[in-house]
CSV table of C-alpha atoms and ligand atoms in Angstrom, one decimal:
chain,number,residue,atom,x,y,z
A,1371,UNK,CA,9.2,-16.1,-12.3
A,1372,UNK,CA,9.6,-15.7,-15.8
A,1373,UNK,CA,9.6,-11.6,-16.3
A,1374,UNK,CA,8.0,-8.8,-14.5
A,1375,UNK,CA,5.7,-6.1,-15.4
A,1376,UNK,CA,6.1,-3.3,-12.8
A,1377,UNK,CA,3.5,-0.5,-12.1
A,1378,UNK,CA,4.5,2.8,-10.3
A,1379,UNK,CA,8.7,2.0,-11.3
A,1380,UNK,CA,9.6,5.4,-10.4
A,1381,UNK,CA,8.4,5.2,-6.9
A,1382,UNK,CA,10.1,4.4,-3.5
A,1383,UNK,CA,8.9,0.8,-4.0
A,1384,UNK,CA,9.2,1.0,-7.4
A,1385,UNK,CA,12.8,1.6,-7.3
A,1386,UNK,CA,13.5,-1.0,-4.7
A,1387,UNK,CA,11.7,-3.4,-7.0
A,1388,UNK,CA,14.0,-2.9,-9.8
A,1389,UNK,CA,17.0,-3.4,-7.1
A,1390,UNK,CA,15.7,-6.5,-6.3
A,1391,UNK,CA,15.1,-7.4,-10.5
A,1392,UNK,CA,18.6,-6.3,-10.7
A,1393,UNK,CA,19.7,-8.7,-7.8
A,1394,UNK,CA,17.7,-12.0,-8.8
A,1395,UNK,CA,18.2,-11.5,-12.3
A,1396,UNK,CA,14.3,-10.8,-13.1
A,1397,UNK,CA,13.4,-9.8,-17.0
A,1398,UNK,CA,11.5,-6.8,-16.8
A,1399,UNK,CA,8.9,-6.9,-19.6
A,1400,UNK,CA,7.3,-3.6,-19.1
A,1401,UNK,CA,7.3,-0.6,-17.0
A,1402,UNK,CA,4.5,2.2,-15.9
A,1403,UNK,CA,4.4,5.6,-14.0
A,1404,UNK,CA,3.3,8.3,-13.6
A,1405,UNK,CA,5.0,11.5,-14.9
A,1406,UNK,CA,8.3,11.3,-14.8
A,1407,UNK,CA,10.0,10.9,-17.7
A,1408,UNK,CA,13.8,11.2,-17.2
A,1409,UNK,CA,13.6,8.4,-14.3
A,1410,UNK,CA,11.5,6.1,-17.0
A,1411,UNK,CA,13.4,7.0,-19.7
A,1412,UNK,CA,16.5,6.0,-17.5
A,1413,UNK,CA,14.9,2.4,-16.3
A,1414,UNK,CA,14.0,1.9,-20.2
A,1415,UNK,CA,17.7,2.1,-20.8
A,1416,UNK,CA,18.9,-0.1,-18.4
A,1417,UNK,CA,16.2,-2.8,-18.6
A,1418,UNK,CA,14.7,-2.9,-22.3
A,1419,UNK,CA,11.0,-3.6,-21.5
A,1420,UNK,CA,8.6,-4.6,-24.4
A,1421,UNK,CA,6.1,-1.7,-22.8
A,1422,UNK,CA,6.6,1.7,-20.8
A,1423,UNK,CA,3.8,3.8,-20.3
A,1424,UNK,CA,3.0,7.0,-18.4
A,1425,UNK,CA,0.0,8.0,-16.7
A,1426,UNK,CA,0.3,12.0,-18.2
A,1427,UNK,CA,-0.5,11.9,-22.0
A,1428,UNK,CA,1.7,14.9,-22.4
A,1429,UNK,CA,4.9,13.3,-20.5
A,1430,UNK,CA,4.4,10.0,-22.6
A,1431,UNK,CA,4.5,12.3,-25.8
A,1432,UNK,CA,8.1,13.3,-25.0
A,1433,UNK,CA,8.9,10.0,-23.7
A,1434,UNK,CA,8.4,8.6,-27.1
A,1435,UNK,CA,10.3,11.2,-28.5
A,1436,UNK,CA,13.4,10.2,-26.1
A,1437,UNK,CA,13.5,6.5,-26.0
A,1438,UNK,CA,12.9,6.1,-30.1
A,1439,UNK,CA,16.2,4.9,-30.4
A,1440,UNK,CA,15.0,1.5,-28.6
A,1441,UNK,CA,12.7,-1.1,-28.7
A,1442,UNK,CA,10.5,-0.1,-26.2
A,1443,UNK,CA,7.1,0.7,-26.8
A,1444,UNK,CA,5.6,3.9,-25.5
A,1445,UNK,CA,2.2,3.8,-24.3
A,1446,UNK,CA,0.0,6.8,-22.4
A,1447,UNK,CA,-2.9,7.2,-20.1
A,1448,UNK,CA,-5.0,5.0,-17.9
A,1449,UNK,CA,-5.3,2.4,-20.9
A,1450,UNK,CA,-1.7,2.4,-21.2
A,1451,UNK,CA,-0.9,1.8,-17.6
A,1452,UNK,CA,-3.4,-0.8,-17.6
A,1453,UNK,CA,-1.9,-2.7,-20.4
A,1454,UNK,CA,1.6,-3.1,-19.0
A,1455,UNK,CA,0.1,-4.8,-16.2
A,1456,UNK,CA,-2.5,-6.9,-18.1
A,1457,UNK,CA,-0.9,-7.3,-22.2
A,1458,UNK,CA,2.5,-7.3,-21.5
A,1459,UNK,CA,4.3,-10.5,-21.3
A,1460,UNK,CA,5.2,-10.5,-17.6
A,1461,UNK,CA,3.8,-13.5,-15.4
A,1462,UNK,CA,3.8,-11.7,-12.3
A,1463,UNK,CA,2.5,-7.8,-12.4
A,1464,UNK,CA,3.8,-5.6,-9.2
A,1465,UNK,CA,1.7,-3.1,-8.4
A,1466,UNK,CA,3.2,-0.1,-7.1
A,1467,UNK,CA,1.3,2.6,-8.1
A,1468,UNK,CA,0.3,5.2,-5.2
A,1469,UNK,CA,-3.6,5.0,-4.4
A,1470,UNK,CA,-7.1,4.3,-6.0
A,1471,UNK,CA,-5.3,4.8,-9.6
A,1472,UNK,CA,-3.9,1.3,-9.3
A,1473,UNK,CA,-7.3,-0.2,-8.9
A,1474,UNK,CA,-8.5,-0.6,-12.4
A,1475,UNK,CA,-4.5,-2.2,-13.2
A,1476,UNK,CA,-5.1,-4.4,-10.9
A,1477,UNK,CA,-8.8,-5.2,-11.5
A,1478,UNK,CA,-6.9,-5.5,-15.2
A,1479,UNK,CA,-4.2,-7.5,-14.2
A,1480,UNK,CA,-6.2,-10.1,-12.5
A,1481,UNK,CA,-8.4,-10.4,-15.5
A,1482,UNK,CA,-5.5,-11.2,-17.9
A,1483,UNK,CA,-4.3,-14.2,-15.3
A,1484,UNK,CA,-1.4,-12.3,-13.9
A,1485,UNK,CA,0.0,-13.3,-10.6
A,1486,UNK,CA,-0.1,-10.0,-8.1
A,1487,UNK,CA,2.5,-8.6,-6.0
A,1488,UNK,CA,0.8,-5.8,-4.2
A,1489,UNK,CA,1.9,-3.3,-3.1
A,1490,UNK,CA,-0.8,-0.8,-3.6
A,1491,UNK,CA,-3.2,-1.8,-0.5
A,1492,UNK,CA,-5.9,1.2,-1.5
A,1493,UNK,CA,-6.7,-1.1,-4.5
A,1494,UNK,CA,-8.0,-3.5,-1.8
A,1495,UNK,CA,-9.4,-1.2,0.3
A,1496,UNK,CA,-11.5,0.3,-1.9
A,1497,UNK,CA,-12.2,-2.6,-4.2
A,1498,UNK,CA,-11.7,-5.3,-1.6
A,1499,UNK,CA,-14.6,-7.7,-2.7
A,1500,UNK,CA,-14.1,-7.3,-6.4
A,1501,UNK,CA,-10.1,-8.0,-6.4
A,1502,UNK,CA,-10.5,-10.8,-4.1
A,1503,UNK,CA,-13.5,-12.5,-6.1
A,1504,UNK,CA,-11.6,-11.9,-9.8
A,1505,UNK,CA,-9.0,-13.4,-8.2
A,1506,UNK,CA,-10.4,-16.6,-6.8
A,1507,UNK,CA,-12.4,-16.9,-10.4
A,1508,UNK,CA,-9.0,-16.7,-12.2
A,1509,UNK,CA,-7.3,-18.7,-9.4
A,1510,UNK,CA,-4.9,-15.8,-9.4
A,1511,UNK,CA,-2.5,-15.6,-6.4
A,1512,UNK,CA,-2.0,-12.0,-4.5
A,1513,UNK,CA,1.1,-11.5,-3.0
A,1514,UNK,CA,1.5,-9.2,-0.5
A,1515,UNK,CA,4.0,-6.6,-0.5
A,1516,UNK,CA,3.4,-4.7,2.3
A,1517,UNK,CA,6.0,-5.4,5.0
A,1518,UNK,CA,3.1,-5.9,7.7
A,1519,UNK,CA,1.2,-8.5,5.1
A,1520,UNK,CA,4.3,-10.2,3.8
A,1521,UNK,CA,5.8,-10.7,7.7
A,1522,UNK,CA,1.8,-12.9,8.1
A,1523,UNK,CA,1.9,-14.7,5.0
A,1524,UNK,CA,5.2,-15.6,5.9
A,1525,UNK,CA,4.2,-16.5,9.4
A,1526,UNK,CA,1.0,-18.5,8.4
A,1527,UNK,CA,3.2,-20.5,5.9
A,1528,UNK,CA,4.0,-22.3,9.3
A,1529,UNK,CA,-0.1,-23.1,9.8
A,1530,UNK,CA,-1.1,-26.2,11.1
A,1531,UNK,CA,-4.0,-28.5,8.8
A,1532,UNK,CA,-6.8,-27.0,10.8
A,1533,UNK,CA,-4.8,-23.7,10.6
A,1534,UNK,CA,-6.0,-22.7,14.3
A,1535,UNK,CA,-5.8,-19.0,13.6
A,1536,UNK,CA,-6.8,-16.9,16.1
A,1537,UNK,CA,-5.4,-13.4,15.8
A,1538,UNK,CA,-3.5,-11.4,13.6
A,1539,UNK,CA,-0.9,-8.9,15.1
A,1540,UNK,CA,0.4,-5.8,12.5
A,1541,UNK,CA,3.1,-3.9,13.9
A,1542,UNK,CA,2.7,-0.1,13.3
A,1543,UNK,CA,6.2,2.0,13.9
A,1544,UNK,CA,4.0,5.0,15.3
A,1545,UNK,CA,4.7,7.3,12.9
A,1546,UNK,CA,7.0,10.6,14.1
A,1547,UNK,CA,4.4,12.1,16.3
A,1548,UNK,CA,4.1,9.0,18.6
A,1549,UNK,CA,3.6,9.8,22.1
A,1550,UNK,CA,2.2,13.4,20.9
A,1551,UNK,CA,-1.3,14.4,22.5
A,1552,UNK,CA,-4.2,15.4,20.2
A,1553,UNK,CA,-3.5,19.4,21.6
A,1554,UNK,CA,0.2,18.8,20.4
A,1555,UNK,CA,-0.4,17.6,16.9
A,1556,UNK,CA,-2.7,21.3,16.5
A,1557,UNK,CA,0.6,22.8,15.2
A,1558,UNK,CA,2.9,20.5,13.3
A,1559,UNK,CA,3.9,20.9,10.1
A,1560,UNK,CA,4.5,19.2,6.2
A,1561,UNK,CA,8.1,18.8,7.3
A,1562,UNK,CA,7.8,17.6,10.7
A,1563,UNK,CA,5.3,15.0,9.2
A,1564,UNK,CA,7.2,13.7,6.5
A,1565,UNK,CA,10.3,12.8,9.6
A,1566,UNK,CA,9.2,9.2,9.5
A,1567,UNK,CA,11.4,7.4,12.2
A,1568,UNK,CA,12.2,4.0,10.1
A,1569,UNK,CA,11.3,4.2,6.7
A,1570,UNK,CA,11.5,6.1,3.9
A,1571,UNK,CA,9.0,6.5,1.5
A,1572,UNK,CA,6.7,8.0,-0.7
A,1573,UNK,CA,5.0,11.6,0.7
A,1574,UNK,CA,1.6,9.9,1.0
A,1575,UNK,CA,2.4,7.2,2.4
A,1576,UNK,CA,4.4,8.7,4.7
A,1577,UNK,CA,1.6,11.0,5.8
A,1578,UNK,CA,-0.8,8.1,6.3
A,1579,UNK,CA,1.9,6.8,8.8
A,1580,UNK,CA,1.8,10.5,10.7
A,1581,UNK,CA,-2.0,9.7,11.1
A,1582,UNK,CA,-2.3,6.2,11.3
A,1583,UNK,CA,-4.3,5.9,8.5
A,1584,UNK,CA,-2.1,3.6,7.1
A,1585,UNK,CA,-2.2,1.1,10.0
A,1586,UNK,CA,-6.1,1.5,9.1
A,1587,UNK,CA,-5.6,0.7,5.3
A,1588,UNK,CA,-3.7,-2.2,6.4
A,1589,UNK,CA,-6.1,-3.6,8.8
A,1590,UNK,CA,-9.1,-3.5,6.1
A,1591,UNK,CA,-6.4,-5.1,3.7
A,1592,UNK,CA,-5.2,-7.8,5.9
A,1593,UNK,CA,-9.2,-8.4,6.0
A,1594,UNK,CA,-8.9,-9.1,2.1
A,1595,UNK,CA,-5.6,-11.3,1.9
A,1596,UNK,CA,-6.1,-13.3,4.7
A,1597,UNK,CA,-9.7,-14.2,5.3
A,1598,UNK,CA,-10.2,-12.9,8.7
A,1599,UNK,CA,-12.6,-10.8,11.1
A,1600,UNK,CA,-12.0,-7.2,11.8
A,1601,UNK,CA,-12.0,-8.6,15.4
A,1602,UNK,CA,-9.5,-10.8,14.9
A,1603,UNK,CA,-7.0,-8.1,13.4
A,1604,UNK,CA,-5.2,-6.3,16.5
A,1605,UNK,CA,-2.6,-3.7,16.5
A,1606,UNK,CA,0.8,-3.0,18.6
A,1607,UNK,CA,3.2,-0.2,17.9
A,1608,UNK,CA,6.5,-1.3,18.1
A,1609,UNK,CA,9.2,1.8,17.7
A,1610,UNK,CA,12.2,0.0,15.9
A,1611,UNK,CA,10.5,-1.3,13.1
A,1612,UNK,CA,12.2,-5.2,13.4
A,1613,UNK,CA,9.2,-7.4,14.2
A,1614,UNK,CA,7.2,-6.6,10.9
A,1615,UNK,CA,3.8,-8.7,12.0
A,1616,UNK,CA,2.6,-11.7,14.1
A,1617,UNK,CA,0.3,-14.4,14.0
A,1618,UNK,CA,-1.4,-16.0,17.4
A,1619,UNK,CA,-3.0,-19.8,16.9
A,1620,UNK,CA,-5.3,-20.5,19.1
A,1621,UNK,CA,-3.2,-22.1,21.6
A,1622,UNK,CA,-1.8,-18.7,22.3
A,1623,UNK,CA,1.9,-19.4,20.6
A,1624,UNK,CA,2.7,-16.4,18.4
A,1625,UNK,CA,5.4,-16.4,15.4
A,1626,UNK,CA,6.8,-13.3,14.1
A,1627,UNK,CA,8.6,-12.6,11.3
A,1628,UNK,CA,11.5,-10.2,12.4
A,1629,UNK,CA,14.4,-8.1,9.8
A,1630,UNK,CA,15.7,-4.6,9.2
A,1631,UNK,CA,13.1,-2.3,7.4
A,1632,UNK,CA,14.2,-2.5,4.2
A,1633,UNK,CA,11.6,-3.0,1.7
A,1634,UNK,CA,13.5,-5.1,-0.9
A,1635,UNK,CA,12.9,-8.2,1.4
A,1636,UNK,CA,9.1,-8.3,1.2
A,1637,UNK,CA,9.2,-7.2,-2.2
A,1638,UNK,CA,12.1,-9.9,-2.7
A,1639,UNK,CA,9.6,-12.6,-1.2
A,1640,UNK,CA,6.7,-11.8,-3.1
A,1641,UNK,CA,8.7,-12.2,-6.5
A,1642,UNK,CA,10.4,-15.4,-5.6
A,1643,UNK,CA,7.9,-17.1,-4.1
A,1644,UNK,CA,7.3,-19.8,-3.2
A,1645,UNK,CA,11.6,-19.7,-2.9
A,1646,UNK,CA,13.8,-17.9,-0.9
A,1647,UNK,CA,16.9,-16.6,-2.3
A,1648,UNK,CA,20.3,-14.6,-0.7
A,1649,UNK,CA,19.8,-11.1,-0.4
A,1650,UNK,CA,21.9,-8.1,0.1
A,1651,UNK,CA,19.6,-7.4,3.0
A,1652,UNK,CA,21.7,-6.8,6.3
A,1653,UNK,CA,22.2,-9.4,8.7
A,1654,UNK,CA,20.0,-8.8,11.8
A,1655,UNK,CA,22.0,-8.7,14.5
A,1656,UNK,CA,19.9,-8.8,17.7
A,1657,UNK,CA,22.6,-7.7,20.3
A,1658,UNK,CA,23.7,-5.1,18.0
A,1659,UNK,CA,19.7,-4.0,18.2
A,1660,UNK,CA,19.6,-4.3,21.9
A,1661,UNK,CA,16.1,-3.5,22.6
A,1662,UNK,CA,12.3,-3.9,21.0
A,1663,UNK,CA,9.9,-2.2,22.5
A,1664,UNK,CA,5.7,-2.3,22.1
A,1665,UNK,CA,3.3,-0.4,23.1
A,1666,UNK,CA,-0.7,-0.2,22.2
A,1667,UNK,CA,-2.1,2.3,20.0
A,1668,UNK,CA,-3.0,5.8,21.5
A,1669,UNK,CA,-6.9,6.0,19.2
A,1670,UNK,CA,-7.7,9.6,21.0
A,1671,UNK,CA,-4.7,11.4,19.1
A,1672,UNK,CA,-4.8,9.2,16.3
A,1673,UNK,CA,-8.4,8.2,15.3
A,1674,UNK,CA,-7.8,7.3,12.0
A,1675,UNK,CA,-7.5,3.7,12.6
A,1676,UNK,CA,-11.1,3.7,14.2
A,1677,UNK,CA,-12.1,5.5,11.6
A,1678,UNK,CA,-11.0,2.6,8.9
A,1679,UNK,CA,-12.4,0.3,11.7
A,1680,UNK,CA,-15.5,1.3,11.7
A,1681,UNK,CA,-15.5,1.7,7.7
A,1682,UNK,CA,-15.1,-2.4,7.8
A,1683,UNK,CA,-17.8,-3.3,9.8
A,1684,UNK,CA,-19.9,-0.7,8.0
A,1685,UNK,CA,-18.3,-2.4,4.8
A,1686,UNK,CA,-20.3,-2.0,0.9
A,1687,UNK,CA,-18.4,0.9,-0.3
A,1688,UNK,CA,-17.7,3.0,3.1
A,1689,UNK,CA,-14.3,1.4,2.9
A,1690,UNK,CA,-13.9,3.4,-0.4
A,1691,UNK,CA,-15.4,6.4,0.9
A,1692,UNK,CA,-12.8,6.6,3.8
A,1693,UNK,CA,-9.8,5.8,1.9
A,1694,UNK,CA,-11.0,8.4,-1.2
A,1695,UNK,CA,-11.7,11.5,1.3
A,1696,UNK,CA,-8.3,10.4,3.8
A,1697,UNK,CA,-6.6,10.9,-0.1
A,1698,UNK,CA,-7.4,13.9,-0.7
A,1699,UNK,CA,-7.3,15.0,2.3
A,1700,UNK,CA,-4.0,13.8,2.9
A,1701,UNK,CA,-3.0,15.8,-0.2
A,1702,UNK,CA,-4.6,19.1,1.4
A,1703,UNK,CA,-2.7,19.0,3.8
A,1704,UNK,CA,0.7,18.4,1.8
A,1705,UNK,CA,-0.3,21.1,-0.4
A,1706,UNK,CA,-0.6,23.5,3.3
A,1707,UNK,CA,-4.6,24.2,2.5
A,1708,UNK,CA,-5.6,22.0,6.2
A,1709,UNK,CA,-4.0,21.1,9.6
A,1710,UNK,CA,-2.7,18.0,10.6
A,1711,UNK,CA,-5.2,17.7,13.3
A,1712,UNK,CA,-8.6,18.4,10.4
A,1713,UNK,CA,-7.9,15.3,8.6
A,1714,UNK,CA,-9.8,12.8,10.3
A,1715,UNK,CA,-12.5,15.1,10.6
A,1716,UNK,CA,-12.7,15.9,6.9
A,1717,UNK,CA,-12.9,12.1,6.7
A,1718,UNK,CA,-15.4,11.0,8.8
A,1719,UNK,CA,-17.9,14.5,7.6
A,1720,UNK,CA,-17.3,13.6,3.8
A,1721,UNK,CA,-17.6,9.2,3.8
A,1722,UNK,CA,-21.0,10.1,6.2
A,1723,UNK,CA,-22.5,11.5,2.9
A,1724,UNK,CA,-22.4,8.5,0.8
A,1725,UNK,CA,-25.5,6.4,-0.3
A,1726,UNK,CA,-23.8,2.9,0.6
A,1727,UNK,CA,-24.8,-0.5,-1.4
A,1728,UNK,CA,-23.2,-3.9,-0.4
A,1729,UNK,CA,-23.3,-5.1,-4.5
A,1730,UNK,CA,-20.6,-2.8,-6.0
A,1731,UNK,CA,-19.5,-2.6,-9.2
A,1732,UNK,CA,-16.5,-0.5,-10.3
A,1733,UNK,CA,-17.8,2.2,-11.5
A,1734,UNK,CA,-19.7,2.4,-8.0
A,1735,UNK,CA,-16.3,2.9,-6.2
A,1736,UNK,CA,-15.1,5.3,-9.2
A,1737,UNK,CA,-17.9,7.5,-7.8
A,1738,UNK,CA,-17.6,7.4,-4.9
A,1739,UNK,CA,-14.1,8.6,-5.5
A,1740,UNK,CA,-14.7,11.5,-7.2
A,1741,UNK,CA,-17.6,12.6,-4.6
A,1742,UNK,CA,-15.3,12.0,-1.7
A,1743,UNK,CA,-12.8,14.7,-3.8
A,1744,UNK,CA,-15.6,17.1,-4.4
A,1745,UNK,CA,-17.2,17.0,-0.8
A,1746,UNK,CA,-13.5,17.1,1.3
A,1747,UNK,CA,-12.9,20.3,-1.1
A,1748,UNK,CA,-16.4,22.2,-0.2
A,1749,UNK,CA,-15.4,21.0,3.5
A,1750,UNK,CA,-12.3,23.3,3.2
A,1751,UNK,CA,-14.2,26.3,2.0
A,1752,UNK,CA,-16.8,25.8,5.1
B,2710,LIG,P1,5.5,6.8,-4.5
B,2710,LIG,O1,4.7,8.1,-4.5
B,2710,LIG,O2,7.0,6.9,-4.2
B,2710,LIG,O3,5.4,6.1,-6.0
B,2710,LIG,C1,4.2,6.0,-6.7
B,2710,LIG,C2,4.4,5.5,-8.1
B,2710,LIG,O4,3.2,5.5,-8.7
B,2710,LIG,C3,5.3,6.5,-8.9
B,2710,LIG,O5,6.1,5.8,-9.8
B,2710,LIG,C4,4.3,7.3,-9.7
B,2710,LIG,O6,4.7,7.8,-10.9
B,2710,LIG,C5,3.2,6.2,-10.0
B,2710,LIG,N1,1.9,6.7,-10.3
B,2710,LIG,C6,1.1,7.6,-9.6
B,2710,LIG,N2,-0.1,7.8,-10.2
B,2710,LIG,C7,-0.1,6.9,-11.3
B,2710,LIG,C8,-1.0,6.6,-12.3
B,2710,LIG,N3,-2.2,7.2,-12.3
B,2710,LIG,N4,-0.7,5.6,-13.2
B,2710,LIG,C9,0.5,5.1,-13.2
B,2710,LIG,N5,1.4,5.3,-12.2
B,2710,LIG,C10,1.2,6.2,-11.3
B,2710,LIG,O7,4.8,5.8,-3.6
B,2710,LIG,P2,5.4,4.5,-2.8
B,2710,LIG,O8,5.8,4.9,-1.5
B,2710,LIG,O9,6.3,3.8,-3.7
B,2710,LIG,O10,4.1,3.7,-2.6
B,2710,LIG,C11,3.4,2.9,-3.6
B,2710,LIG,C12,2.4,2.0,-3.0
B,2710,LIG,O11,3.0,1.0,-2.2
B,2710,LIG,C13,1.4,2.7,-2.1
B,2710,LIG,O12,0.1,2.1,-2.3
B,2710,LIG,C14,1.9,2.5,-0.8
B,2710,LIG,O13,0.9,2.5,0.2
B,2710,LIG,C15,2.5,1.1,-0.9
B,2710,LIG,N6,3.6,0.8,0.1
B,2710,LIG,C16,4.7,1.6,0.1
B,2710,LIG,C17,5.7,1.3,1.0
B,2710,LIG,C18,7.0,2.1,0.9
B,2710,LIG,O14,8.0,1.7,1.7
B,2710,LIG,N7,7.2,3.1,0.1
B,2710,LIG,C19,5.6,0.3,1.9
B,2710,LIG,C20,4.4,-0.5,1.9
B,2710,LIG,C21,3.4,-0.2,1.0
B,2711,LIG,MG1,3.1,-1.4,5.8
């Protein structure tokens, strides 16, 4: 890789991603966020990007002001977010930015020829057949970033000619409520939610793990990246949070890719491959780890992943529908206006109210965005 334009830098994988540009030595050519300007203004310092933008026009005003005294030039808004992934120099354009805002970069990014590390699954989820066609027009590569994603391209790099795929198998860490019944999830709260047992993280992210959501936006992405049925995509919690995925062929051997969570090795992966390179990644140790334990899914007191399921097979734009409402939603109830227990509901009664259409455009799912917004909202005052 010759330099790196990096969406969502101030973010948990954000962060780790400039670790890892740090480690390997990576040029950063620009860098984009959100709102927060003393951590850009900070990473403008250390790594000198051609671009920085941020997402609030206001913020990037004062973050011109501050980093004058460089070289960097400040962009703002959507447009400006968009062009450090797309105009800035960077061959390979991580994409780190937190939900459906990081569809249009990458939509952008592909456009421009970029390679894509991905982190940000909801642009596939919600634009599924329009990254994955741009891409295969531009014969541009997506990289997954996701731990779960990275562990199965990893594994299938080990495919046979025929490739003899049967299943996929995502690991899913169960969240802190695992083992909770849907009467004991009626009362828990922001902070007992946000207690994720393995990684830390973003807050919504680390919400979507509470609900299995997540495990549900990464079932409809590992549909994208790796050309699959919904059938074919099964799910196994696994506590400790070593074996990140697994792949079955169709003689029923199964490889897994196994390591500490730390999210600078998928991350590290996506940017050097198709090399490896050291890392300062700990040593896994299995007799240190002593025990790895699996269990299936409990859908009754987490229904979310059905819910993301059964947006799949519906497919057209319902895939949208359930990730927009499950995203504001999901901020509800960070904000204290819903329980725990009403977000899959307020899912599954907004996405039943859109008018679906397999031929989508952007603007389509950009919609269906902002109705998924509205209608969760009027749910609330129900
Ligand atoms: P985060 O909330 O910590 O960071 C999000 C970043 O996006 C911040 O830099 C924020 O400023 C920026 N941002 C938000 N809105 C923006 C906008 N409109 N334009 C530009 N920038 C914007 O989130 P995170 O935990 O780092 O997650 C980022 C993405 O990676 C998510 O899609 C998440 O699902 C995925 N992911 C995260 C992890 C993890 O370990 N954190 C693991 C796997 C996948
Ligand atoms: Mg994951």
């Amino acid at each position: 890789m010759k330099g790196l334009n990096l969406l969502g830098s101030t973010g948990s994988i954000g962060v780790q991603s400039l670790d890892v540009a740090r480690t390997c030595g990576f040029r950063v050519e620009s860098l984009a966020a959100g709102s927060d300007v003393a951590a850009l203004e900070a990473q403008i310092r250390e790594f000198r990007p051609a671009y920085a933008a941020l997402f609030n026009e206001e913020a990037a005003a004062d973050l011109k002001v501050r980093v004058a005294d460089t070289s960097t030039r400040v962009l703002a808004g959507a447009d400006g977010v968009a062009f450090c992934g797309a105009g800035a120099d960077g061959d390979v354009t991580l994409n780190a930015i937190v939900g459906i805002a990081g569809l249009r970069p990458t939509l952008e990014a592909i456009g421009a020829g970029k390679t894509i590390a991905l982190a940000n699954k909801e642009s596939l989820v919600t634009g599924g057949r329009l990254v994955t066609e741009a891409a295969a027009r531009r014969r541009v590569k997506i990289l997954p970033v996701d731990s779960e994603h990275s562990a199965i391209f990893q594994c299938l790099l080990a495919s046979p000619p025929n490739r003899a795929l049967k299943r996929l198998i995502l690991t899913a860490s169960g969240g802190p409520f695992f083992g909770k019944t849907r009467r004991d999830l009626e009362n828990v709260t922001l902070s007992d939610a946000l207690k994720h047992p393995s990684w830390s993280m973003g807050q919504k992210i680390t919400i979507d793990s509470a609900t299995m959501f997540n495990k549900g936006l990464e079932i409809i992405e590992a549909y994208w990246l790796f050309d699959v049925a919904e059938e074919q995509i099964d799910v196994v919690v696994h506590r400790e949070s070593i074996v990140h995925s697994l792949i079955e062929f169709t003689d029923n051997s199964v490889l897994a890719q196994l390591g500490h969570p730390d999210m600078r090795l998928p991350i590290q992966f996506a940017l050097t491959y198709p090399e490896r390179r050291p890392s300062p990644e700990k040593q896994l140790d299995l007799g240190e780890v002593g025990k790895l334990t699996f269990f299936p899914p409990d859908n009754e007191a987490f229904p979310c992943m059905e819910i993301c399921r059964a947006a799949l097979r519906e497919g057209g734009l319902m895939p949208a529908a359930v990730n927009c409402a499950n995203e504001e939603a999901n901020l509800l109830f960070r904000q204290g206006k819903i329980r725990f227990i009403d977000i899959p509901d307020f899912i599954r009664r907004a996405s039943s109210s859109i008018e679906n259409k397999a031929d989508y455009t952007p603007d389509d799912v950009f919609a269906v965005d902002a109705l998924m917004r509205r209608r969760v909202r009027e749910l609330v005052k129900e």
